[in-house]
Amino acid sequence: MIEVTDMHAYYGKSHILQGVSMNIQEGEIVALLGRNGAGKSTLMKSIIGEIDPDEGDITRPTGTRLGYIAQDAPTGDITPEEAVLAADVERMSLMEEAETCTDPDRLGDVHERLLAIDAYSAPSRAARILIGLGFDEEMQRQPLDSFSGGWKMRVALGALLFSQPDVLLLDEPSNHLDLEATLWLENFLKSYPATLVVISHERDLLNKVVDHILHLQGGQLTLYSGGYDAFEKQRAERAAQLAAAKASQDAQRARLQ
């Protein structure tokens, strides 16, 4: 579904991504790991087209809907409920058209599409997401500007989850969440019906949600199967193999000398 080929990225004089390649298939749940500054966010922003790689290619199928949480928190007089519902652009457009359309044939098509996308259950689905993120019924109907920045970012996350893109990209999604909301998010993502790419340091989330880990180190990506515990085990085994190979080479070199 998403293919990155020989991608290079520079930050000033630093060569942070050095010929990175990867292939994420439809329905995969992948974690992108690496130390701070390794280039994880750069790679994710390149995938969504927010920034262009200095070299290399990124292929996305035509029509694929990519979802990435904005860094700027939503503001204004609208409520969290309204902000989340507005994330489904197609539903909002069709609902408005249904109120003004005078062509009976077109109106029939509009209502048929609204039924197909389950538009009339949207308010209850939005409410369930907001409740999971910590908003009670009263809070869901307060203006956004009455909330702190952290709570506004929860609304942004809720809107993204509600829009249900074909590829969902999350960069540290639990940063503004308490423990209860983080546990809810884990359960939500476990059943996410499309492709998911997540950057996270939450060990429990990585163990319970993802099925592959891409580890970014030294500008290169390495693929591991399973969650975080499996990643640690495989990485330790690989390090031991490399150390044994180096020891063997050193011993052979010493004999030759």
PDB file of C-alpha atoms in Angstrom:
ATOM      1  CA  MET A   1       0.000   0.000   0.000  1.00  0.00           C
ATOM      2  CA  ILE A   2       2.789   2.444   0.924  1.00  0.00           C
ATOM      3  CA  GLU A   3       6.274   1.966  -0.487  1.00  0.00           C
ATOM      4  CA  VAL A   4       9.338   4.023   0.413  1.00  0.00           C
ATOM      5  CA  THR A   5      12.351   3.469  -1.837  1.00  0.00           C
ATOM      6  CA  ASP A   6      15.922   4.616  -1.120  1.00  0.00           C
ATOM      7  CA  MET A   7      14.809   7.696   0.794  1.00  0.00           C
ATOM      8  CA  HIS A   8      17.382  10.218   2.028  1.00  0.00           C
ATOM      9  CA  ALA A   9      16.707  13.170   4.303  1.00  0.00           C
ATOM     10  CA  TYR A  10      19.039  15.817   5.686  1.00  0.00           C
ATOM     11  CA  TYR A  11      18.645  18.141   8.651  1.00  0.00           C
ATOM     12  CA  GLY A  12      21.246  20.826   8.216  1.00  0.00           C
ATOM     13  CA  LYS A  13      24.490  18.912   7.771  1.00  0.00           C
ATOM     14  CA  SER A  14      23.100  15.767   9.412  1.00  0.00           C
ATOM     15  CA  HIS A  15      22.192  12.878   7.111  1.00  0.00           C
ATOM     16  CA  ILE A  16      19.330  11.519   9.245  1.00  0.00           C
ATOM     17  CA  LEU A  17      17.759   9.063   6.743  1.00  0.00           C
ATOM     18  CA  GLN A  18      20.263   7.170   4.624  1.00  0.00           C
ATOM     19  CA  GLY A  19      18.649   5.207   1.826  1.00  0.00           C
ATOM     20  CA  VAL A  20      15.615   4.068   3.829  1.00  0.00           C
ATOM     21  CA  SER A  21      13.251   1.603   2.127  1.00  0.00           C
ATOM     22  CA  MET A  22      10.093  -0.045   3.457  1.00  0.00           C
ATOM     23  CA  ASN A  23       6.810  -1.525   2.293  1.00  0.00           C
ATOM     24  CA  ILE A  24       3.660  -1.305   4.438  1.00  0.00           C
ATOM     25  CA  GLN A  25       0.844  -3.552   3.279  1.00  0.00           C
ATOM     26  CA  GLU A  26      -2.879  -2.943   3.656  1.00  0.00           C
ATOM     27  CA  GLY A  27      -4.147  -3.812   7.120  1.00  0.00           C
ATOM     28  CA  GLU A  28      -0.735  -3.973   8.803  1.00  0.00           C
ATOM     29  CA  ILE A  29      -0.231  -2.367  12.221  1.00  0.00           C
ATOM     30  CA  VAL A  30       3.330  -1.085  12.363  1.00  0.00           C
ATOM     31  CA  ALA A  31       5.285   0.763  15.041  1.00  0.00           C
ATOM     32  CA  LEU A  32       8.132   3.078  14.072  1.00  0.00           C
ATOM     33  CA  LEU A  33      10.789   3.110  16.819  1.00  0.00           C
ATOM     34  CA  GLY A  34      14.099   4.876  17.313  1.00  0.00           C
ATOM     35  CA  ARG A  35      15.824   7.319  19.607  1.00  0.00           C
ATOM     36  CA  ASN A  36      14.831  10.991  19.651  1.00  0.00           C
ATOM     37  CA  GLY A  37      16.212  12.720  16.577  1.00  0.00           C
ATOM     38  CA  ALA A  38      16.584   9.492  14.592  1.00  0.00           C
ATOM     39  CA  GLY A  39      14.171  10.762  11.924  1.00  0.00           C
ATOM     40  CA  LYS A  40      10.895   9.028  12.843  1.00  0.00           C
ATOM     41  CA  SER A  41       8.713  12.129  12.488  1.00  0.00           C
ATOM     42  CA  THR A  42      10.545  13.132   9.300  1.00  0.00           C
ATOM     43  CA  LEU A  43       9.754   9.747   7.778  1.00  0.00           C
ATOM     44  CA  MET A  44       6.115   9.913   8.854  1.00  0.00           C
ATOM     45  CA  LYS A  45       5.638  13.459   7.524  1.00  0.00           C
ATOM     46  CA  SER A  46       7.203  12.368   4.239  1.00  0.00           C
ATOM     47  CA  ILE A  47       4.727   9.495   3.989  1.00  0.00           C
ATOM     48  CA  ILE A  48       1.763  11.866   4.273  1.00  0.00           C
ATOM     49  CA  GLY A  49       3.320  14.362   1.856  1.00  0.00           C
ATOM     50  CA  GLU A  50       3.824  17.135   4.407  1.00  0.00           C
ATOM     51  CA  ILE A  51       7.514  17.305   3.506  1.00  0.00           C
ATOM     52  CA  ASP A  52       9.423  16.021   0.482  1.00  0.00           C
ATOM     53  CA  PRO A  53      12.404  13.664   0.824  1.00  0.00           C
ATOM     54  CA  ASP A  54      15.718  15.024  -0.388  1.00  0.00           C
ATOM     55  CA  GLU A  55      16.182  11.837  -2.427  1.00  0.00           C
ATOM     56  CA  GLY A  56      14.152   8.713  -3.123  1.00  0.00           C
ATOM     57  CA  ASP A  57      10.533   7.904  -3.880  1.00  0.00           C
ATOM     58  CA  ILE A  58       7.348   7.383  -1.889  1.00  0.00           C
ATOM     59  CA  THR A  59       4.454   5.579  -3.580  1.00  0.00           C
ATOM     60  CA  ARG A  60       0.874   5.780  -2.330  1.00  0.00           C
ATOM     61  CA  PRO A  61      -2.090   4.219  -4.189  1.00  0.00           C
ATOM     62  CA  THR A  62      -4.403   6.742  -5.791  1.00  0.00           C
ATOM     63  CA  GLY A  63      -7.410   7.522  -3.638  1.00  0.00           C
ATOM     64  CA  THR A  64      -5.859   6.307  -0.376  1.00  0.00           C
ATOM     65  CA  ARG A  65      -6.981   8.505   2.525  1.00  0.00           C
ATOM     66  CA  LEU A  66      -4.109   9.295   4.889  1.00  0.00           C
ATOM     67  CA  GLY A  67      -4.831  10.569   8.389  1.00  0.00           C
ATOM     68  CA  TYR A  68      -2.287  12.402  10.549  1.00  0.00           C
ATOM     69  CA  ILE A  69      -2.989  14.478  13.636  1.00  0.00           C
ATOM     70  CA  ALA A  70      -2.255  18.175  13.194  1.00  0.00           C
ATOM     71  CA  GLN A  71       0.253  19.806  15.551  1.00  0.00           C
ATOM     72  CA  ASP A  72      -2.038  22.808  16.033  1.00  0.00           C
ATOM     73  CA  ALA A  73      -4.908  22.181  18.438  1.00  0.00           C
ATOM     74  CA  PRO A  74      -8.431  23.001  17.161  1.00  0.00           C
ATOM     75  CA  THR A  75      -9.932  26.233  18.490  1.00  0.00           C
ATOM     76  CA  GLY A  76     -13.132  28.253  18.293  1.00  0.00           C
ATOM     77  CA  ASP A  77     -16.678  28.268  19.575  1.00  0.00           C
ATOM     78  CA  ILE A  78     -17.597  24.850  18.218  1.00  0.00           C
ATOM     79  CA  THR A  79     -17.929  21.988  20.655  1.00  0.00           C
ATOM     80  CA  PRO A  80     -15.803  18.829  20.792  1.00  0.00           C
ATOM     81  CA  GLU A  81     -18.792  16.917  19.429  1.00  0.00           C
ATOM     82  CA  GLU A  82     -19.105  19.275  16.454  1.00  0.00           C
ATOM     83  CA  ALA A  83     -15.345  19.192  15.813  1.00  0.00           C
ATOM     84  CA  VAL A  84     -15.288  15.403  15.712  1.00  0.00           C
ATOM     85  CA  LEU A  85     -18.347  15.150  13.457  1.00  0.00           C
ATOM     86  CA  ALA A  86     -16.839  17.726  11.084  1.00  0.00           C
ATOM     87  CA  ALA A  87     -13.881  15.390  10.498  1.00  0.00           C
ATOM     88  CA  ASP A  88     -16.065  13.244   8.230  1.00  0.00           C
ATOM     89  CA  VAL A  89     -16.095  15.708   5.346  1.00  0.00           C
ATOM     90  CA  GLU A  90     -18.180  13.522   3.040  1.00  0.00           C
ATOM     91  CA  ARG A  91     -20.922  13.053   5.638  1.00  0.00           C
ATOM     92  CA  MET A  92     -21.096  16.779   6.408  1.00  0.00           C
ATOM     93  CA  SER A  93     -21.324  17.648   2.718  1.00  0.00           C
ATOM     94  CA  LEU A  94     -24.055  15.081   2.054  1.00  0.00           C
ATOM     95  CA  MET A  95     -26.072  16.138   5.102  1.00  0.00           C
ATOM     96  CA  GLU A  96     -26.012  19.748   3.915  1.00  0.00           C
ATOM     97  CA  GLU A  97     -26.963  18.708   0.376  1.00  0.00           C
ATOM     98  CA  ALA A  98     -29.857  16.595   1.670  1.00  0.00           C
ATOM     99  CA  GLU A  99     -31.373  19.706   3.276  1.00  0.00           C
ATOM    100  CA  THR A 100     -31.233  21.854   0.123  1.00  0.00           C
ATOM    101  CA  CYS A 101     -31.462  19.431  -2.811  1.00  0.00           C
ATOM    102  CA  THR A 102     -34.617  19.746  -4.955  1.00  0.00           C
ATOM    103  CA  ASP A 103     -33.748  17.099  -7.567  1.00  0.00           C
ATOM    104  CA  PRO A 104     -35.564  13.924  -6.459  1.00  0.00           C
ATOM    105  CA  ASP A 105     -33.141  11.620  -8.299  1.00  0.00           C
ATOM    106  CA  ARG A 106     -30.088  13.292  -6.777  1.00  0.00           C
ATOM    107  CA  LEU A 107     -31.769  13.382  -3.367  1.00  0.00           C
ATOM    108  CA  GLY A 108     -32.318   9.633  -3.581  1.00  0.00           C
ATOM    109  CA  ASP A 109     -28.644   9.129  -4.380  1.00  0.00           C
ATOM    110  CA  VAL A 110     -27.653  11.323  -1.440  1.00  0.00           C
ATOM    111  CA  HIS A 111     -29.799   9.386   1.033  1.00  0.00           C
ATOM    112  CA  GLU A 112     -28.536   6.086  -0.357  1.00  0.00           C
ATOM    113  CA  ARG A 113     -24.942   7.189   0.186  1.00  0.00           C
ATOM    114  CA  LEU A 114     -25.750   8.450   3.685  1.00  0.00           C
ATOM    115  CA  LEU A 115     -27.098   5.035   4.561  1.00  0.00           C
ATOM    116  CA  ALA A 116     -24.069   3.321   3.031  1.00  0.00           C
ATOM    117  CA  ILE A 117     -21.612   5.290   5.214  1.00  0.00           C
ATOM    118  CA  ASP A 118     -23.784   4.833   8.319  1.00  0.00           C
ATOM    119  CA  ALA A 119     -24.160   8.601   8.588  1.00  0.00           C
ATOM    120  CA  TYR A 120     -27.094   8.644  10.980  1.00  0.00           C
ATOM    121  CA  SER A 121     -25.228   6.763  13.713  1.00  0.00           C
ATOM    122  CA  ALA A 122     -22.319   9.204  13.504  1.00  0.00           C
ATOM    123  CA  PRO A 123     -23.277  11.283  16.585  1.00  0.00           C
ATOM    124  CA  SER A 124     -23.315   8.208  18.801  1.00  0.00           C
ATOM    125  CA  ARG A 125     -19.988   6.990  17.355  1.00  0.00           C
ATOM    126  CA  ALA A 126     -18.438  10.420  17.938  1.00  0.00           C
ATOM    127  CA  ALA A 127     -19.759  10.470  21.504  1.00  0.00           C
ATOM    128  CA  ARG A 128     -18.256   7.040  22.253  1.00  0.00           C
ATOM    129  CA  ILE A 129     -14.837   8.192  21.052  1.00  0.00           C
ATOM    130  CA  LEU A 130     -15.004  11.385  23.104  1.00  0.00           C
ATOM    131  CA  ILE A 131     -16.110   9.482  26.209  1.00  0.00           C
ATOM    132  CA  GLY A 132     -13.174   7.123  25.724  1.00  0.00           C
ATOM    133  CA  LEU A 133     -10.851  10.138  25.590  1.00  0.00           C
ATOM    134  CA  GLY A 134     -12.258  11.517  28.841  1.00  0.00           C
ATOM    135  CA  PHE A 135     -15.060  13.879  27.756  1.00  0.00           C
ATOM    136  CA  ASP A 136     -18.314  13.438  29.651  1.00  0.00           C
ATOM    137  CA  GLU A 137     -21.611  14.568  28.077  1.00  0.00           C
ATOM    138  CA  GLU A 138     -21.382  18.072  29.515  1.00  0.00           C
ATOM    139  CA  MET A 139     -17.809  18.566  28.308  1.00  0.00           C
ATOM    140  CA  GLN A 140     -18.742  17.411  24.809  1.00  0.00           C
ATOM    141  CA  ARG A 141     -21.043  20.424  24.493  1.00  0.00           C
ATOM    142  CA  GLN A 142     -18.716  23.118  25.782  1.00  0.00           C
ATOM    143  CA  PRO A 143     -16.861  25.431  23.359  1.00  0.00           C
ATOM    144  CA  LEU A 144     -13.349  24.347  22.431  1.00  0.00           C
ATOM    145  CA  ASP A 145     -11.853  27.602  23.676  1.00  0.00           C
ATOM    146  CA  SER A 146     -12.920  26.697  27.218  1.00  0.00           C
ATOM    147  CA  PHE A 147     -10.424  23.788  27.242  1.00  0.00           C
ATOM    148  CA  SER A 148      -6.672  23.680  27.798  1.00  0.00           C
ATOM    149  CA  GLY A 149      -4.273  22.821  24.988  1.00  0.00           C
ATOM    150  CA  GLY A 150      -3.981  19.207  26.141  1.00  0.00           C
ATOM    151  CA  TRP A 151      -7.739  18.670  26.038  1.00  0.00           C
ATOM    152  CA  LYS A 152      -7.927  20.340  22.628  1.00  0.00           C
ATOM    153  CA  MET A 153      -5.349  17.843  21.354  1.00  0.00           C
ATOM    154  CA  ARG A 154      -7.590  15.059  22.643  1.00  0.00           C
ATOM    155  CA  VAL A 155     -10.337  16.507  20.440  1.00  0.00           C
ATOM    156  CA  ALA A 156      -7.943  16.516  17.475  1.00  0.00           C
ATOM    157  CA  LEU A 157      -7.128  12.859  18.149  1.00  0.00           C
ATOM    158  CA  GLY A 158     -10.821  12.020  18.469  1.00  0.00           C
ATOM    159  CA  ALA A 159     -11.570  13.709  15.140  1.00  0.00           C
ATOM    160  CA  LEU A 160      -8.814  11.747  13.438  1.00  0.00           C
ATOM    161  CA  LEU A 161     -10.011   8.418  14.863  1.00  0.00           C
ATOM    162  CA  PHE A 162     -13.597   9.227  13.877  1.00  0.00           C
ATOM    163  CA  SER A 163     -12.634  10.003  10.256  1.00  0.00           C
ATOM    164  CA  GLN A 164     -11.238   6.450   9.962  1.00  0.00           C
ATOM    165  CA  PRO A 165      -8.676   7.014   7.165  1.00  0.00           C
ATOM    166  CA  ASP A 166      -7.314   4.137   5.068  1.00  0.00           C
ATOM    167  CA  VAL A 167      -3.896   4.723   6.628  1.00  0.00           C
ATOM    168  CA  LEU A 168      -3.836   6.127  10.166  1.00  0.00           C
ATOM    169  CA  LEU A 169      -0.517   7.659  11.272  1.00  0.00           C
ATOM    170  CA  LEU A 170      -0.085   8.518  14.949  1.00  0.00           C
ATOM    171  CA  ASP A 171       2.935  10.268  16.463  1.00  0.00           C
ATOM    172  CA  GLU A 172       3.004   9.689  20.251  1.00  0.00           C
ATOM    173  CA  PRO A 173      -0.821   9.598  20.502  1.00  0.00           C
ATOM    174  CA  SER A 174      -0.852   9.108  24.293  1.00  0.00           C
ATOM    175  CA  ASN A 175       1.139  12.278  25.048  1.00  0.00           C
ATOM    176  CA  HIS A 176      -1.938  14.178  26.269  1.00  0.00           C
ATOM    177  CA  LEU A 177      -3.820  11.209  27.721  1.00  0.00           C
ATOM    178  CA  ASP A 178      -4.189   9.913  31.248  1.00  0.00           C
ATOM    179  CA  LEU A 179      -3.950   6.201  32.045  1.00  0.00           C
ATOM    180  CA  GLU A 180      -7.666   5.512  31.551  1.00  0.00           C
ATOM    181  CA  ALA A 181      -7.752   7.216  28.142  1.00  0.00           C
ATOM    182  CA  THR A 182      -4.514   5.471  27.117  1.00  0.00           C
ATOM    183  CA  LEU A 183      -6.040   2.070  27.917  1.00  0.00           C
ATOM    184  CA  TRP A 184      -9.137   2.987  25.909  1.00  0.00           C
ATOM    185  CA  LEU A 185      -6.947   4.034  22.971  1.00  0.00           C
ATOM    186  CA  GLU A 186      -5.091   0.701  23.066  1.00  0.00           C
ATOM    187  CA  ASN A 187      -8.375  -1.192  22.792  1.00  0.00           C
ATOM    188  CA  PHE A 188      -9.607   1.097  20.008  1.00  0.00           C
ATOM    189  CA  LEU A 189      -6.439   0.645  17.947  1.00  0.00           C
ATOM    190  CA  LYS A 190      -6.387  -3.134  18.412  1.00  0.00           C
ATOM    191  CA  SER A 191      -9.581  -3.339  16.376  1.00  0.00           C
ATOM    192  CA  TYR A 192      -8.718  -0.593  13.860  1.00  0.00           C
ATOM    193  CA  PRO A 193     -10.007  -1.883  10.502  1.00  0.00           C
ATOM    194  CA  ALA A 194      -7.355  -0.359   8.228  1.00  0.00           C
ATOM    195  CA  THR A 195      -3.585   0.288   8.155  1.00  0.00           C
ATOM    196  CA  LEU A 196      -1.924   1.864  11.195  1.00  0.00           C
ATOM    197  CA  VAL A 197       1.554   3.350  11.636  1.00  0.00           C
ATOM    198  CA  VAL A 198       2.367   4.574  15.145  1.00  0.00           C
ATOM    199  CA  ILE A 199       5.306   6.229  16.881  1.00  0.00           C
ATOM    200  CA  SER A 200       5.103   5.498  20.588  1.00  0.00           C
ATOM    201  CA  HIS A 201       7.185   4.805  23.682  1.00  0.00           C
ATOM    202  CA  GLU A 202       4.283   3.077  25.466  1.00  0.00           C
ATOM    203  CA  ARG A 203       5.483  -0.498  25.948  1.00  0.00           C
ATOM    204  CA  ASP A 204       1.984  -1.864  26.669  1.00  0.00           C
ATOM    205  CA  LEU A 205       0.559  -0.258  23.531  1.00  0.00           C
ATOM    206  CA  LEU A 206       3.407  -1.663  21.433  1.00  0.00           C
ATOM    207  CA  ASN A 207       2.887  -5.152  22.847  1.00  0.00           C
ATOM    208  CA  LYS A 208      -0.897  -5.203  22.581  1.00  0.00           C
ATOM    209  CA  VAL A 209      -1.516  -3.379  19.311  1.00  0.00           C
ATOM    210  CA  VAL A 210       1.272  -3.709  16.721  1.00  0.00           C
ATOM    211  CA  ASP A 211       2.262  -6.754  14.657  1.00  0.00           C
ATOM    212  CA  HIS A 212       5.502  -5.364  13.172  1.00  0.00           C
ATOM    213  CA  ILE A 213       8.172  -2.951  14.362  1.00  0.00           C
ATOM    214  CA  LEU A 214      10.372  -0.837  12.120  1.00  0.00           C
ATOM    215  CA  HIS A 215      13.475   0.222  14.066  1.00  0.00           C
ATOM    216  CA  LEU A 216      15.254   3.336  12.820  1.00  0.00           C
ATOM    217  CA  GLN A 217      18.909   3.518  13.837  1.00  0.00           C
ATOM    218  CA  GLY A 218      21.882   5.144  12.185  1.00  0.00           C
ATOM    219  CA  GLY A 219      19.706   6.305   9.308  1.00  0.00           C
ATOM    220  CA  GLN A 220      18.673   2.724   8.468  1.00  0.00           C
ATOM    221  CA  LEU A 221      15.460   0.745   9.025  1.00  0.00           C
ATOM    222  CA  THR A 222      15.271  -2.830  10.309  1.00  0.00           C
ATOM    223  CA  LEU A 223      12.005  -4.803  10.322  1.00  0.00           C
ATOM    224  CA  TYR A 224      11.012  -7.012  13.267  1.00  0.00           C
ATOM    225  CA  SER A 225       7.905  -9.178  13.657  1.00  0.00           C
ATOM    226  CA  GLY A 226       5.654  -8.960  16.717  1.00  0.00           C
ATOM    227  CA  GLY A 227       5.339  -6.437  19.539  1.00  0.00           C
ATOM    228  CA  TYR A 228       7.922  -4.722  21.702  1.00  0.00           C
ATOM    229  CA  ASP A 229       8.937  -7.751  23.771  1.00  0.00           C
ATOM    230  CA  ALA A 230       9.521  -9.771  20.598  1.00  0.00           C
ATOM    231  CA  PHE A 231      11.476  -6.841  19.144  1.00  0.00           C
ATOM    232  CA  GLU A 232      13.778  -6.691  22.188  1.00  0.00           C
ATOM    233  CA  LYS A 233      14.415 -10.437  22.025  1.00  0.00           C
ATOM    234  CA  GLN A 234      15.114 -10.469  18.277  1.00  0.00           C
ATOM    235  CA  ARG A 235      17.346  -7.409  18.552  1.00  0.00           C
ATOM    236  CA  ALA A 236      19.373  -9.008  21.370  1.00  0.00           C
ATOM    237  CA  GLU A 237      19.765 -12.202  19.336  1.00  0.00           C
ATOM    238  CA  ARG A 238      20.904 -10.232  16.302  1.00  0.00           C
ATOM    239  CA  ALA A 239      23.405  -8.265  18.410  1.00  0.00           C
ATOM    240  CA  ALA A 240      24.786 -11.527  19.838  1.00  0.00           C
ATOM    241  CA  GLN A 241      25.156 -12.985  16.342  1.00  0.00           C
ATOM    242  CA  LEU A 242      26.984  -9.876  15.120  1.00  0.00           C
ATOM    243  CA  ALA A 243      29.265  -9.923  18.182  1.00  0.00           C
ATOM    244  CA  ALA A 244      30.056 -13.618  17.614  1.00  0.00           C
ATOM    245  CA  ALA A 245      30.788 -12.977  13.939  1.00  0.00           C
ATOM    246  CA  LYS A 246      33.096 -10.076  14.821  1.00  0.00           C
ATOM    247  CA  ALA A 247      34.917 -12.192  17.423  1.00  0.00           C
ATOM    248  CA  SER A 248      35.413 -14.936  14.840  1.00  0.00           C
ATOM    249  CA  GLN A 249      36.749 -12.437  12.294  1.00  0.00           C
ATOM    250  CA  ASP A 250      39.094 -10.917  14.879  1.00  0.00           C
ATOM    251  CA  ALA A 251      40.401 -14.369  15.806  1.00  0.00           C
ATOM    252  CA  GLN A 252      40.960 -15.284  12.152  1.00  0.00           C
ATOM    253  CA  ARG A 253      42.753 -11.991  11.531  1.00  0.00           C
ATOM    254  CA  ALA A 254      45.001 -12.622  14.533  1.00  0.00           C
ATOM    255  CA  ARG A 255      45.902 -16.098  13.243  1.00  0.00           C
ATOM    256  CA  LEU A 256      46.706 -14.749   9.786  1.00  0.00           C
ATOM    257  CA  GLN A 257      48.900 -12.032  11.241  1.00  0.00           C
TER     258      GLN A 257
END
